[in-house]
Amino acid sequence: MNLKTGSLFWFDTLPSPFVYPKLTKDIQCDVLIIGGGEAGSLCSFYLVNSGVDTVMVDKRKVAHGSSCANTGLLHFANDKSLTSMINTFGEDRGARFYWMCKQAVEELQHITSQLEFSPDYIQRPSLYFASQPGDVQCLQIEYEWLSKYGFPVTFLQPDEIAERYSFSKPAALYSEGNAEFNPFKLVHSLLQHAHRKGMRIYAETEITHHILEGDTLLFFTAEGNYIRCKKAIFATGYETQQIKRNKNAVLSSSYALVTQQLPSFTGWHERSLVWETARPYLYLRTTVDNRIVAGGLDITSYDEQERDSHLQHKAKLLLQQVQDLFPSIPDMRIEYSWAATFGETHDGLPLIGTQPDFPQCYFLLGYGGNGTVLTMVGAQIIHDLVVKGFHTDAHLVDFARV
């Protein structure tokens, strides 16, 4: 599956990453992780720190799937608002899940502080603005729910937005406790950490099939080798839908760009994350080397040819939207742009846990616009399911949830 197309910015931020070998012999371990992106690397961090004998394989080089197309925004809020979560799942479950996401953002900061090199994690506030006047009431209700449960959020009126930014909108939620990061560096720094603690990592090693022999799993590679393990974790992202289709999963396509380095960010308060109530929505952030990252303009198709045919036009439209918001930042131009497959779920929650016909296997599918945070939540749940046999919140994101 071709997950992305175009010129990808993150590769140039780490031009000489560590290269992992191919698997050329039969091996065994306690836990096999299939997939060397964000999901697999976060799982590896927790498992290795718990002393679990872990092996990771990826059919590509590590961090060369969807992770390198990630735009690196971390929100405790989700595409599905807290209001909608409560309407769908009830107040207790909806609020609990939002708090899990907030704690995941904080946990990521704690993790990155332990790594050998920095993935450029920087705390940022977030501005979530009403795209049109009709969205103000929903934004007000969302503010009331978030305030009730203690989330650090402020409701801004049009004049208050204009005081902070070079634009004004009908209303906005301004929140603390969010962040930006470099997804390519995050995966490599997590894997370097795990590798130094003894985890074996094999790149360009494709798993073709597996069987269960008694209470042991045997995973076979395209080269004819096998990996014998007790348990396995499928951290295979959107390509999981080719392994086992989930009715709750929806695949589409999204677009992103990165500008050249800019001298200043006039009219951009605290260089906050910026996004909006419209669906699909525009979202923005800055980088440590003073660029703008923008994404959005999703289409419902995930056909690779159709997705890629729109790339040039979508990138130009994204740049125009950024320029409309920040006219005081002159001479912006596109230096990188890409199209990528994107996944979400019908009910707005990720898919984490076990599935029928895959005994002793766990799946971590952090589908959604807030994918890294959802994946962080999932990595902690998967760790506990593997090591302890249970997690108190696993039912919220289980494949069989109601």
mmCIF file of C-alpha atoms in Angstrom:
data_model
loop_
_atom_site.group_PDB
_atom_site.id
_atom_site.type_symbol
_atom_site.label_atom_id
_atom_site.label_comp_id
_atom_site.label_asym_id
_atom_site.label_seq_id
_atom_site.Cartn_x
_atom_site.Cartn_y
_atom_site.Cartn_z
ATOM 1 C CA MET A 1 0.000 0.000 0.000
ATOM 2 C CA ASN A 2 1.432 3.372 -1.034
ATOM 3 C CA LEU A 3 0.793 5.477 2.070
ATOM 4 C CA LYS A 4 2.228 8.797 0.938
ATOM 5 C CA THR A 5 3.512 10.731 -2.048
ATOM 6 C CA GLY A 6 5.434 13.969 -2.449
ATOM 7 C CA SER A 7 8.368 15.710 -0.805
ATOM 8 C CA LEU A 8 8.478 14.895 2.906
ATOM 9 C CA PHE A 9 9.992 17.478 5.233
ATOM 10 C CA TRP A 10 10.931 15.318 8.221
ATOM 11 C CA PHE A 11 13.534 13.268 6.362
ATOM 12 C CA ASP A 12 15.707 16.363 6.000
ATOM 13 C CA THR A 13 15.634 17.024 9.755
ATOM 14 C CA LEU A 14 17.478 13.745 10.423
ATOM 15 C CA PRO A 15 19.545 13.084 7.304
ATOM 16 C CA SER A 16 21.581 10.163 8.692
ATOM 17 C CA PRO A 17 19.323 8.037 10.922
ATOM 18 C CA PHE A 18 20.463 4.707 12.289
ATOM 19 C CA VAL A 19 19.902 1.904 9.772
ATOM 20 C CA TYR A 20 18.636 -1.457 11.026
ATOM 21 C CA PRO A 21 19.470 -4.770 9.279
ATOM 22 C CA LYS A 22 17.221 -7.261 7.540
ATOM 23 C CA LEU A 23 16.322 -10.482 9.314
ATOM 24 C CA THR A 24 18.334 -13.331 7.792
ATOM 25 C CA LYS A 25 17.820 -16.172 10.279
ATOM 26 C CA ASP A 26 15.178 -17.838 12.448
ATOM 27 C CA ILE A 27 14.775 -16.236 15.875
ATOM 28 C CA GLN A 28 12.517 -16.322 18.923
ATOM 29 C CA CYS A 29 11.317 -13.796 21.490
ATOM 30 C CA ASP A 30 8.541 -13.162 23.973
ATOM 31 C CA VAL A 31 6.755 -10.422 22.000
ATOM 32 C CA LEU A 32 6.958 -9.543 18.313
ATOM 33 C CA ILE A 33 6.010 -6.021 17.211
ATOM 34 C CA ILE A 34 5.053 -5.756 13.545
ATOM 35 C CA GLY A 35 5.487 -2.170 12.385
ATOM 36 C CA GLY A 36 8.306 0.306 13.020
ATOM 37 C CA GLY A 37 6.369 3.556 13.193
ATOM 38 C CA GLU A 38 4.988 5.568 16.097
ATOM 39 C CA ALA A 39 2.734 2.799 17.373
ATOM 40 C CA GLY A 40 5.423 0.149 17.327
ATOM 41 C CA SER A 41 8.113 2.398 18.771
ATOM 42 C CA LEU A 42 5.921 3.556 21.671
ATOM 43 C CA CYS A 43 4.987 -0.042 22.470
ATOM 44 C CA SER A 44 8.655 -0.973 22.359
ATOM 45 C CA PHE A 45 9.527 1.754 24.864
ATOM 46 C CA TYR A 46 7.151 0.379 27.472
ATOM 47 C CA LEU A 47 7.849 -3.322 26.856
ATOM 48 C CA VAL A 48 11.634 -2.993 26.902
ATOM 49 C CA ASN A 49 11.484 -0.877 30.049
ATOM 50 C CA SER A 50 9.479 -3.723 31.637
ATOM 51 C CA GLY A 51 12.178 -6.240 30.711
ATOM 52 C CA VAL A 52 10.163 -8.010 28.001
ATOM 53 C CA ASP A 53 12.270 -9.767 25.335
ATOM 54 C CA THR A 54 10.951 -7.926 22.280
ATOM 55 C CA VAL A 55 11.644 -8.031 18.542
ATOM 56 C CA MET A 56 10.423 -5.480 15.989
ATOM 57 C CA VAL A 57 10.150 -5.921 12.230
ATOM 58 C CA ASP A 58 9.071 -3.527 9.494
ATOM 59 C CA LYS A 59 8.729 -4.219 5.794
ATOM 60 C CA ARG A 60 10.161 -0.750 5.088
ATOM 61 C CA LYS A 61 12.868 1.209 6.790
ATOM 62 C CA VAL A 62 11.634 2.269 10.218
ATOM 63 C CA ALA A 63 9.506 5.444 10.328
ATOM 64 C CA HIS A 64 8.930 5.274 6.567
ATOM 65 C CA GLY A 65 5.193 4.514 6.660
ATOM 66 C CA SER A 66 2.562 6.980 7.813
ATOM 67 C CA SER A 67 4.760 8.290 10.635
ATOM 68 C CA CYS A 68 6.940 10.321 8.276
ATOM 69 C CA ALA A 69 3.781 11.967 6.849
ATOM 70 C CA ASN A 70 2.510 12.951 10.315
ATOM 71 C CA THR A 71 2.382 16.729 10.850
ATOM 72 C CA GLY A 72 3.326 16.499 14.521
ATOM 73 C CA LEU A 73 0.534 18.262 16.436
ATOM 74 C CA LEU A 74 -0.458 17.041 19.895
ATOM 75 C CA HIS A 75 -3.866 18.067 21.276
ATOM 76 C CA PHE A 76 -5.709 16.713 24.275
ATOM 77 C CA ALA A 77 -8.851 17.550 22.261
ATOM 78 C CA ASN A 78 -9.933 15.257 19.460
ATOM 79 C CA ASP A 79 -11.659 15.540 16.108
ATOM 80 C CA LYS A 80 -14.686 14.284 18.012
ATOM 81 C CA SER A 81 -15.459 16.914 20.630
ATOM 82 C CA LEU A 82 -15.993 16.143 24.296
ATOM 83 C CA THR A 83 -19.642 17.109 23.758
ATOM 84 C CA SER A 84 -19.968 14.495 21.022
ATOM 85 C CA MET A 85 -18.109 11.905 23.085
ATOM 86 C CA ILE A 86 -20.574 12.432 25.941
ATOM 87 C CA ASN A 87 -23.551 12.250 23.575
ATOM 88 C CA THR A 88 -22.246 8.980 22.108
ATOM 89 C CA PHE A 89 -20.756 7.176 25.105
ATOM 90 C CA GLY A 90 -22.169 8.931 28.157
ATOM 91 C CA GLU A 91 -20.647 11.564 30.412
ATOM 92 C CA ASP A 92 -18.383 9.323 32.475
ATOM 93 C CA ARG A 93 -16.858 7.474 29.527
ATOM 94 C CA GLY A 94 -16.542 10.566 27.354
ATOM 95 C CA ALA A 95 -14.836 12.639 30.047
ATOM 96 C CA ARG A 96 -12.590 9.747 31.029
ATOM 97 C CA PHE A 97 -11.340 9.318 27.481
ATOM 98 C CA TYR A 98 -10.560 13.027 27.153
ATOM 99 C CA TRP A 99 -8.554 12.890 30.366
ATOM 100 C CA MET A 100 -6.667 9.889 29.028
ATOM 101 C CA CYS A 101 -5.697 11.994 26.010
ATOM 102 C CA LYS A 102 -4.556 14.879 28.193
ATOM 103 C CA GLN A 103 -2.441 12.527 30.264
ATOM 104 C CA ALA A 104 -1.005 11.039 27.052
ATOM 105 C CA VAL A 105 0.288 14.452 25.938
ATOM 106 C CA GLU A 106 1.956 14.878 29.341
ATOM 107 C CA GLU A 107 3.357 11.344 29.231
ATOM 108 C CA LEU A 108 4.911 12.005 25.831
ATOM 109 C CA GLN A 109 6.752 14.964 27.295
ATOM 110 C CA HIS A 110 8.016 12.739 30.123
ATOM 111 C CA ILE A 111 9.145 10.064 27.666
ATOM 112 C CA THR A 112 10.961 12.468 25.350
ATOM 113 C CA SER A 113 12.963 13.826 28.273
ATOM 114 C CA GLN A 114 14.473 10.342 28.712
ATOM 115 C CA LEU A 115 15.596 9.827 25.117
ATOM 116 C CA GLU A 116 19.128 10.068 23.764
ATOM 117 C CA PHE A 117 18.297 12.835 21.279
ATOM 118 C CA SER A 118 15.428 15.277 21.174
ATOM 119 C CA PRO A 119 12.347 14.816 18.986
ATOM 120 C CA ASP A 120 11.741 18.583 19.268
ATOM 121 C CA TYR A 121 8.846 18.285 21.711
ATOM 122 C CA ILE A 122 7.708 21.833 22.580
ATOM 123 C CA GLN A 123 4.685 22.751 24.679
ATOM 124 C CA ARG A 124 2.275 24.998 22.786
ATOM 125 C CA PRO A 125 -1.161 26.476 23.446
ATOM 126 C CA SER A 126 -3.914 25.748 20.947
ATOM 127 C CA LEU A 127 -6.503 27.956 19.244
ATOM 128 C CA TYR A 128 -9.637 26.171 18.046
ATOM 129 C CA PHE A 129 -11.782 28.722 16.209
ATOM 130 C CA ALA A 130 -15.346 28.778 14.940
ATOM 131 C CA SER A 131 -15.204 28.640 11.152
ATOM 132 C CA GLN A 132 -18.604 30.311 10.839
ATOM 133 C CA PRO A 133 -21.099 32.063 13.149
ATOM 134 C CA GLY A 134 -23.305 28.982 13.267
ATOM 135 C CA ASP A 135 -20.543 27.094 15.094
ATOM 136 C CA VAL A 136 -20.388 29.470 18.073
ATOM 137 C CA GLN A 137 -23.130 27.792 20.103
ATOM 138 C CA CYS A 138 -21.503 24.363 19.770
ATOM 139 C CA LEU A 139 -18.179 25.895 20.772
ATOM 140 C CA GLN A 140 -19.802 27.451 23.843
ATOM 141 C CA ILE A 141 -21.284 24.089 24.877
ATOM 142 C CA GLU A 142 -17.898 22.443 24.358
ATOM 143 C CA TYR A 143 -16.282 25.092 26.549
ATOM 144 C CA GLU A 144 -18.781 24.402 29.333
ATOM 145 C CA TRP A 145 -18.098 20.646 29.262
ATOM 146 C CA LEU A 146 -14.322 21.128 29.180
ATOM 147 C CA SER A 147 -14.498 23.624 32.049
ATOM 148 C CA LYS A 148 -16.669 21.298 34.101
ATOM 149 C CA TYR A 149 -13.975 18.625 33.977
ATOM 150 C CA GLY A 150 -11.076 20.960 34.668
ATOM 151 C CA PHE A 151 -9.448 21.228 31.258
ATOM 152 C CA PRO A 152 -7.301 24.390 30.866
ATOM 153 C CA VAL A 153 -9.460 26.232 28.345
ATOM 154 C CA THR A 154 -10.621 29.828 27.788
ATOM 155 C CA PHE A 155 -13.504 31.016 25.624
ATOM 156 C CA LEU A 156 -12.437 33.919 23.370
ATOM 157 C CA GLN A 157 -14.703 36.499 21.778
ATOM 158 C CA PRO A 158 -13.887 38.035 18.350
ATOM 159 C CA ASP A 159 -12.110 41.090 19.796
ATOM 160 C CA GLU A 160 -10.004 38.882 22.094
ATOM 161 C CA ILE A 161 -8.937 36.765 19.123
ATOM 162 C CA ALA A 162 -8.027 39.892 17.154
ATOM 163 C CA GLU A 163 -5.860 41.123 20.040
ATOM 164 C CA ARG A 164 -3.721 37.987 19.817
ATOM 165 C CA TYR A 165 -3.792 37.108 16.120
ATOM 166 C CA SER A 166 -3.757 38.801 12.736
ATOM 167 C CA PHE A 167 -7.313 37.561 12.135
ATOM 168 C CA SER A 168 -10.604 37.458 13.978
ATOM 169 C CA LYS A 169 -13.217 34.729 14.084
ATOM 170 C CA PRO A 170 -16.731 34.459 15.574
ATOM 171 C CA ALA A 171 -15.333 32.688 18.685
ATOM 172 C CA ALA A 172 -12.547 30.336 19.737
ATOM 173 C CA LEU A 173 -11.347 28.010 22.470
ATOM 174 C CA TYR A 174 -7.821 28.755 23.670
ATOM 175 C CA SER A 175 -6.261 25.895 25.613
ATOM 176 C CA GLU A 176 -2.982 25.098 27.338
ATOM 177 C CA GLY A 177 -1.403 21.660 27.658
ATOM 178 C CA ASN A 178 -0.768 20.884 23.986
ATOM 179 C CA ALA A 179 2.471 20.426 22.053
ATOM 180 C CA GLU A 180 4.315 20.038 18.773
ATOM 181 C CA PHE A 181 7.020 17.485 17.904
ATOM 182 C CA ASN A 182 9.007 15.908 15.096
ATOM 183 C CA PRO A 183 7.448 12.487 14.348
ATOM 184 C CA PHE A 184 10.435 11.143 12.395
ATOM 185 C CA LYS A 185 12.845 11.997 15.200
ATOM 186 C CA LEU A 186 10.427 10.607 17.789
ATOM 187 C CA VAL A 187 10.347 7.153 16.201
ATOM 188 C CA HIS A 188 14.110 7.014 15.734
ATOM 189 C CA SER A 189 14.872 8.253 19.231
ATOM 190 C CA LEU A 190 12.418 5.746 20.773
ATOM 191 C CA LEU A 191 13.894 2.869 18.773
ATOM 192 C CA GLN A 192 17.457 3.897 19.537
ATOM 193 C CA HIS A 193 16.508 3.839 23.219
ATOM 194 C CA ALA A 194 14.928 0.379 22.913
ATOM 195 C CA HIS A 195 17.783 -0.976 20.796
ATOM 196 C CA ARG A 196 20.370 0.089 23.370
ATOM 197 C CA LYS A 197 18.330 -1.760 25.984
ATOM 198 C CA GLY A 198 18.531 -4.963 23.957
ATOM 199 C CA MET A 199 15.517 -4.946 21.622
ATOM 200 C CA ARG A 200 16.254 -6.500 18.241
ATOM 201 C CA ILE A 201 15.011 -4.440 15.283
ATOM 202 C CA TYR A 202 14.866 -5.626 11.676
ATOM 203 C CA ALA A 203 13.976 -3.362 8.766
ATOM 204 C CA GLU A 204 12.933 -4.331 5.234
ATOM 205 C CA THR A 205 11.617 -7.582 6.684
ATOM 206 C CA GLU A 206 8.077 -8.336 5.542
ATOM 207 C CA ILE A 207 5.790 -10.733 7.412
ATOM 208 C CA THR A 208 3.726 -12.803 4.984
ATOM 209 C CA HIS A 209 1.671 -15.018 7.321
ATOM 210 C CA HIS A 210 1.610 -16.679 10.703
ATOM 211 C CA ILE A 211 0.343 -19.840 12.383
ATOM 212 C CA LEU A 212 -0.361 -20.948 15.936
ATOM 213 C CA GLU A 213 1.502 -24.062 17.111
ATOM 214 C CA GLY A 214 0.142 -25.009 20.500
ATOM 215 C CA ASP A 215 0.625 -21.884 22.560
ATOM 216 C CA THR A 216 3.374 -20.488 20.294
ATOM 217 C CA LEU A 217 3.030 -18.131 17.343
ATOM 218 C CA LEU A 218 5.180 -18.566 14.255
ATOM 219 C CA PHE A 219 5.502 -15.562 11.944
ATOM 220 C CA PHE A 220 7.072 -16.163 8.543
ATOM 221 C CA THR A 221 8.978 -13.588 6.483
ATOM 222 C CA ALA A 222 9.087 -13.127 2.729
ATOM 223 C CA GLU A 223 12.684 -14.418 2.821
ATOM 224 C CA GLY A 224 11.606 -17.724 4.370
ATOM 225 C CA ASN A 225 12.729 -17.157 7.949
ATOM 226 C CA TYR A 226 10.446 -17.392 10.958
ATOM 227 C CA ILE A 227 10.042 -15.618 14.286
ATOM 228 C CA ARG A 228 8.782 -17.735 17.166
ATOM 229 C CA CYS A 229 7.007 -15.737 19.891
ATOM 230 C CA LYS A 230 4.445 -15.957 22.667
ATOM 231 C CA LYS A 231 2.511 -12.816 21.724
ATOM 232 C CA ALA A 232 2.436 -10.329 18.860
ATOM 233 C CA ILE A 233 1.422 -6.704 18.395
ATOM 234 C CA PHE A 234 0.153 -5.475 15.033
ATOM 235 C CA ALA A 235 1.280 -1.839 14.874
ATOM 236 C CA THR A 236 0.634 -1.790 11.150
ATOM 237 C CA GLY A 237 -1.364 1.427 10.845
ATOM 238 C CA TYR A 238 -3.729 1.898 7.937
ATOM 239 C CA GLU A 239 -2.358 -1.187 6.174
ATOM 240 C CA THR A 240 -4.018 -3.254 8.893
ATOM 241 C CA GLN A 241 -7.203 -2.931 6.842
ATOM 242 C CA GLN A 242 -5.570 -5.189 4.271
ATOM 243 C CA ILE A 243 -4.881 -7.765 6.990
ATOM 244 C CA LYS A 244 -8.287 -7.635 8.691
ATOM 245 C CA ARG A 245 -10.992 -5.190 7.614
ATOM 246 C CA ASN A 246 -12.791 -3.312 10.402
ATOM 247 C CA LYS A 247 -16.267 -1.917 9.730
ATOM 248 C CA ASN A 248 -15.607 0.931 12.165
ATOM 249 C CA ALA A 249 -12.551 2.109 10.189
ATOM 250 C CA VAL A 250 -12.755 4.752 7.453
ATOM 251 C CA LEU A 251 -9.798 5.497 5.153
ATOM 252 C CA SER A 252 -9.420 8.735 3.221
ATOM 253 C CA SER A 253 -6.627 11.061 2.027
ATOM 254 C CA SER A 254 -5.121 14.248 3.405
ATOM 255 C CA TYR A 255 -2.628 16.899 2.304
ATOM 256 C CA ALA A 256 0.130 18.899 3.954
ATOM 257 C CA LEU A 257 2.804 21.467 3.227
ATOM 258 C CA VAL A 258 5.831 23.041 4.872
ATOM 259 C CA THR A 259 7.006 26.547 4.026
ATOM 260 C CA GLN A 260 10.500 27.933 3.804
ATOM 261 C CA GLN A 261 12.144 29.277 6.949
ATOM 262 C CA LEU A 262 10.501 32.556 7.972
ATOM 263 C CA PRO A 263 12.008 35.566 9.753
ATOM 264 C CA SER A 264 9.079 36.112 12.136
ATOM 265 C CA PHE A 265 5.525 35.051 12.988
ATOM 266 C CA THR A 266 3.769 38.392 13.271
ATOM 267 C CA GLY A 267 0.179 38.066 14.448
ATOM 268 C CA TRP A 268 0.624 34.497 15.684
ATOM 269 C CA HIS A 269 0.205 34.463 19.458
ATOM 270 C CA GLU A 270 2.732 32.194 21.199
ATOM 271 C CA ARG A 271 3.131 30.276 17.919
ATOM 272 C CA SER A 272 0.121 28.243 19.049
ATOM 273 C CA LEU A 273 -1.365 25.274 17.281
ATOM 274 C CA VAL A 274 -4.307 26.502 15.180
ATOM 275 C CA TRP A 275 -7.310 24.547 13.914
ATOM 276 C CA GLU A 276 -11.013 25.082 13.249
ATOM 277 C CA THR A 277 -14.522 23.683 13.596
ATOM 278 C CA ALA A 278 -15.077 23.096 9.855
ATOM 279 C CA ARG A 279 -14.809 19.517 8.607
ATOM 280 C CA PRO A 280 -12.451 18.794 6.983
ATOM 281 C CA TYR A 281 -10.455 21.381 8.889
ATOM 282 C CA LEU A 282 -7.340 23.442 8.320
ATOM 283 C CA TYR A 283 -4.609 23.027 10.949
ATOM 284 C CA LEU A 284 -1.321 24.855 11.456
ATOM 285 C CA ARG A 285 1.818 24.814 13.551
ATOM 286 C CA THR A 286 5.375 26.125 13.401
ATOM 287 C CA THR A 287 8.676 24.235 13.587
ATOM 288 C CA VAL A 288 11.883 24.628 15.581
ATOM 289 C CA ASP A 289 13.622 26.004 12.480
ATOM 290 C CA ASN A 290 10.871 28.618 11.933
ATOM 291 C CA ARG A 291 8.697 27.120 9.218
ATOM 292 C CA ILE A 292 4.928 26.708 9.000
ATOM 293 C CA VAL A 293 3.358 23.264 8.706
ATOM 294 C CA ALA A 294 -0.211 23.249 7.387
ATOM 295 C CA GLY A 295 -2.563 20.412 6.587
ATOM 296 C CA GLY A 296 -6.126 19.577 5.651
ATOM 297 C CA LEU A 297 -8.379 19.601 2.574
ATOM 298 C CA ASP A 298 -9.082 15.888 3.001
ATOM 299 C CA ILE A 299 -10.895 13.905 0.324
ATOM 300 C CA THR A 300 -13.002 10.804 0.949
ATOM 301 C CA SER A 301 -11.102 8.605 -1.516
ATOM 302 C CA TYR A 302 -7.924 6.770 -0.563
ATOM 303 C CA ASP A 303 -7.212 5.611 -4.123
ATOM 304 C CA GLU A 304 -3.546 6.425 -4.599
ATOM 305 C CA GLN A 305 -3.815 7.803 -8.125
ATOM 306 C CA GLU A 306 -6.792 10.003 -7.304
ATOM 307 C CA ARG A 307 -5.165 11.201 -4.070
ATOM 308 C CA ASP A 308 -1.895 12.107 -5.761
ATOM 309 C CA SER A 309 -3.528 13.837 -8.731
ATOM 310 C CA HIS A 310 -4.826 16.558 -6.384
ATOM 311 C CA LEU A 311 -1.546 17.216 -4.572
ATOM 312 C CA GLN A 312 -0.275 20.267 -6.427
ATOM 313 C CA HIS A 313 -3.669 22.002 -6.393
ATOM 314 C CA LYS A 314 -4.350 21.166 -2.737
ATOM 315 C CA ALA A 315 -0.948 22.482 -1.672
ATOM 316 C CA LYS A 316 -1.624 25.811 -3.365
ATOM 317 C CA LEU A 317 -5.037 26.047 -1.697
ATOM 318 C CA LEU A 318 -3.518 25.298 1.713
ATOM 319 C CA LEU A 319 -0.897 27.999 1.247
ATOM 320 C CA GLN A 320 -3.586 30.505 0.308
ATOM 321 C CA GLN A 321 -5.547 29.664 3.467
ATOM 322 C CA VAL A 322 -2.444 30.211 5.576
ATOM 323 C CA GLN A 323 -1.756 33.533 3.859
ATOM 324 C CA ASP A 324 -5.352 34.630 4.449
ATOM 325 C CA LEU A 325 -4.941 34.027 8.194
ATOM 326 C CA PHE A 326 -1.485 35.589 8.464
ATOM 327 C CA PRO A 327 -1.159 38.379 5.875
ATOM 328 C CA SER A 328 1.593 40.013 7.949
ATOM 329 C CA ILE A 329 3.949 37.105 7.265
ATOM 330 C CA PRO A 330 5.213 38.025 3.772
ATOM 331 C CA ASP A 331 6.454 35.967 0.841
ATOM 332 C CA MET A 332 5.455 32.519 2.071
ATOM 333 C CA ARG A 333 6.223 29.732 -0.364
ATOM 334 C CA ILE A 334 5.946 25.950 -0.397
ATOM 335 C CA GLU A 335 9.188 24.013 0.073
ATOM 336 C CA TYR A 336 7.657 20.607 0.866
ATOM 337 C CA SER A 337 4.228 19.122 0.152
ATOM 338 C CA TRP A 338 2.765 15.659 0.344
ATOM 339 C CA ALA A 339 -0.404 13.594 0.131
ATOM 340 C CA ALA A 340 -1.057 10.719 2.507
ATOM 341 C CA THR A 341 -3.589 8.063 3.412
ATOM 342 C CA PHE A 342 -5.516 8.953 6.565
ATOM 343 C CA GLY A 343 -7.697 6.790 8.805
ATOM 344 C CA GLU A 344 -10.388 7.446 11.384
ATOM 345 C CA THR A 345 -13.347 5.590 12.880
ATOM 346 C CA HIS A 346 -17.090 6.096 12.677
ATOM 347 C CA ASP A 347 -17.428 6.576 16.438
ATOM 348 C CA GLY A 348 -14.307 8.709 16.929
ATOM 349 C CA LEU A 349 -12.320 6.344 19.169
ATOM 350 C CA PRO A 350 -9.191 4.364 18.225
ATOM 351 C CA LEU A 351 -9.197 0.578 17.825
ATOM 352 C CA ILE A 352 -7.042 -1.114 20.444
ATOM 353 C CA GLY A 353 -6.973 -4.681 21.724
ATOM 354 C CA THR A 354 -7.640 -8.193 20.450
ATOM 355 C CA GLN A 355 -9.636 -9.389 17.442
ATOM 356 C CA PRO A 356 -11.263 -12.718 16.542
ATOM 357 C CA ASP A 357 -9.151 -15.171 14.503
ATOM 358 C CA PHE A 358 -5.910 -13.662 15.822
ATOM 359 C CA PRO A 359 -5.188 -15.531 19.072
ATOM 360 C CA GLN A 360 -2.469 -14.078 21.311
ATOM 361 C CA CYS A 361 -2.288 -10.991 19.099
ATOM 362 C CA TYR A 362 -2.996 -7.352 19.904
ATOM 363 C CA PHE A 363 -3.764 -4.480 17.548
ATOM 364 C CA LEU A 364 -2.898 -0.825 18.064
ATOM 365 C CA LEU A 365 -4.733 1.350 15.535
ATOM 366 C CA GLY A 366 -4.579 5.002 16.600
ATOM 367 C CA TYR A 367 -6.958 6.098 13.857
ATOM 368 C CA GLY A 368 -8.035 9.741 14.039
ATOM 369 C CA GLY A 369 -6.786 13.283 13.491
ATOM 370 C CA ASN A 370 -5.093 13.194 16.880
ATOM 371 C CA GLY A 371 -3.330 9.983 15.965
ATOM 372 C CA THR A 372 -0.131 10.296 17.993
ATOM 373 C CA VAL A 373 -2.041 10.974 21.208
ATOM 374 C CA LEU A 374 -4.413 8.093 20.495
ATOM 375 C CA THR A 375 -1.423 5.869 19.799
ATOM 376 C CA MET A 376 0.155 6.959 23.089
ATOM 377 C CA VAL A 377 -3.043 5.935 24.896
ATOM 378 C CA GLY A 378 -2.990 2.642 23.048
ATOM 379 C CA ALA A 379 0.652 1.853 23.776
ATOM 380 C CA GLN A 380 0.006 2.062 27.518
ATOM 381 C CA ILE A 381 -3.093 -0.132 27.213
ATOM 382 C CA ILE A 382 -1.328 -2.725 25.046
ATOM 383 C CA HIS A 383 1.603 -2.853 27.450
ATOM 384 C CA ASP A 384 -0.686 -3.639 30.365
ATOM 385 C CA LEU A 385 -2.678 -6.207 28.384
ATOM 386 C CA VAL A 386 0.543 -7.988 27.403
ATOM 387 C CA VAL A 387 2.351 -7.747 30.748
ATOM 388 C CA LYS A 388 -0.507 -7.737 33.289
ATOM 389 C CA GLY A 389 -3.391 -9.214 31.334
ATOM 390 C CA PHE A 390 -5.717 -6.246 31.898
ATOM 391 C CA HIS A 391 -6.074 -2.457 31.738
ATOM 392 C CA THR A 392 -8.898 -0.660 33.532
ATOM 393 C CA ASP A 393 -9.753 1.508 30.513
ATOM 394 C CA ALA A 394 -9.289 -1.073 27.754
ATOM 395 C CA HIS A 395 -13.042 -1.476 27.319
ATOM 396 C CA LEU A 396 -13.341 2.114 26.084
ATOM 397 C CA VAL A 397 -11.340 1.426 22.929
ATOM 398 C CA ASP A 398 -11.860 -2.312 22.472
ATOM 399 C CA PHE A 399 -12.802 -3.528 18.993
ATOM 400 C CA ALA A 400 -16.000 -5.038 20.402
ATOM 401 C CA ARG A 401 -17.172 -1.869 22.180
ATOM 402 C CA VAL A 402 -20.799 -0.884 21.979
#
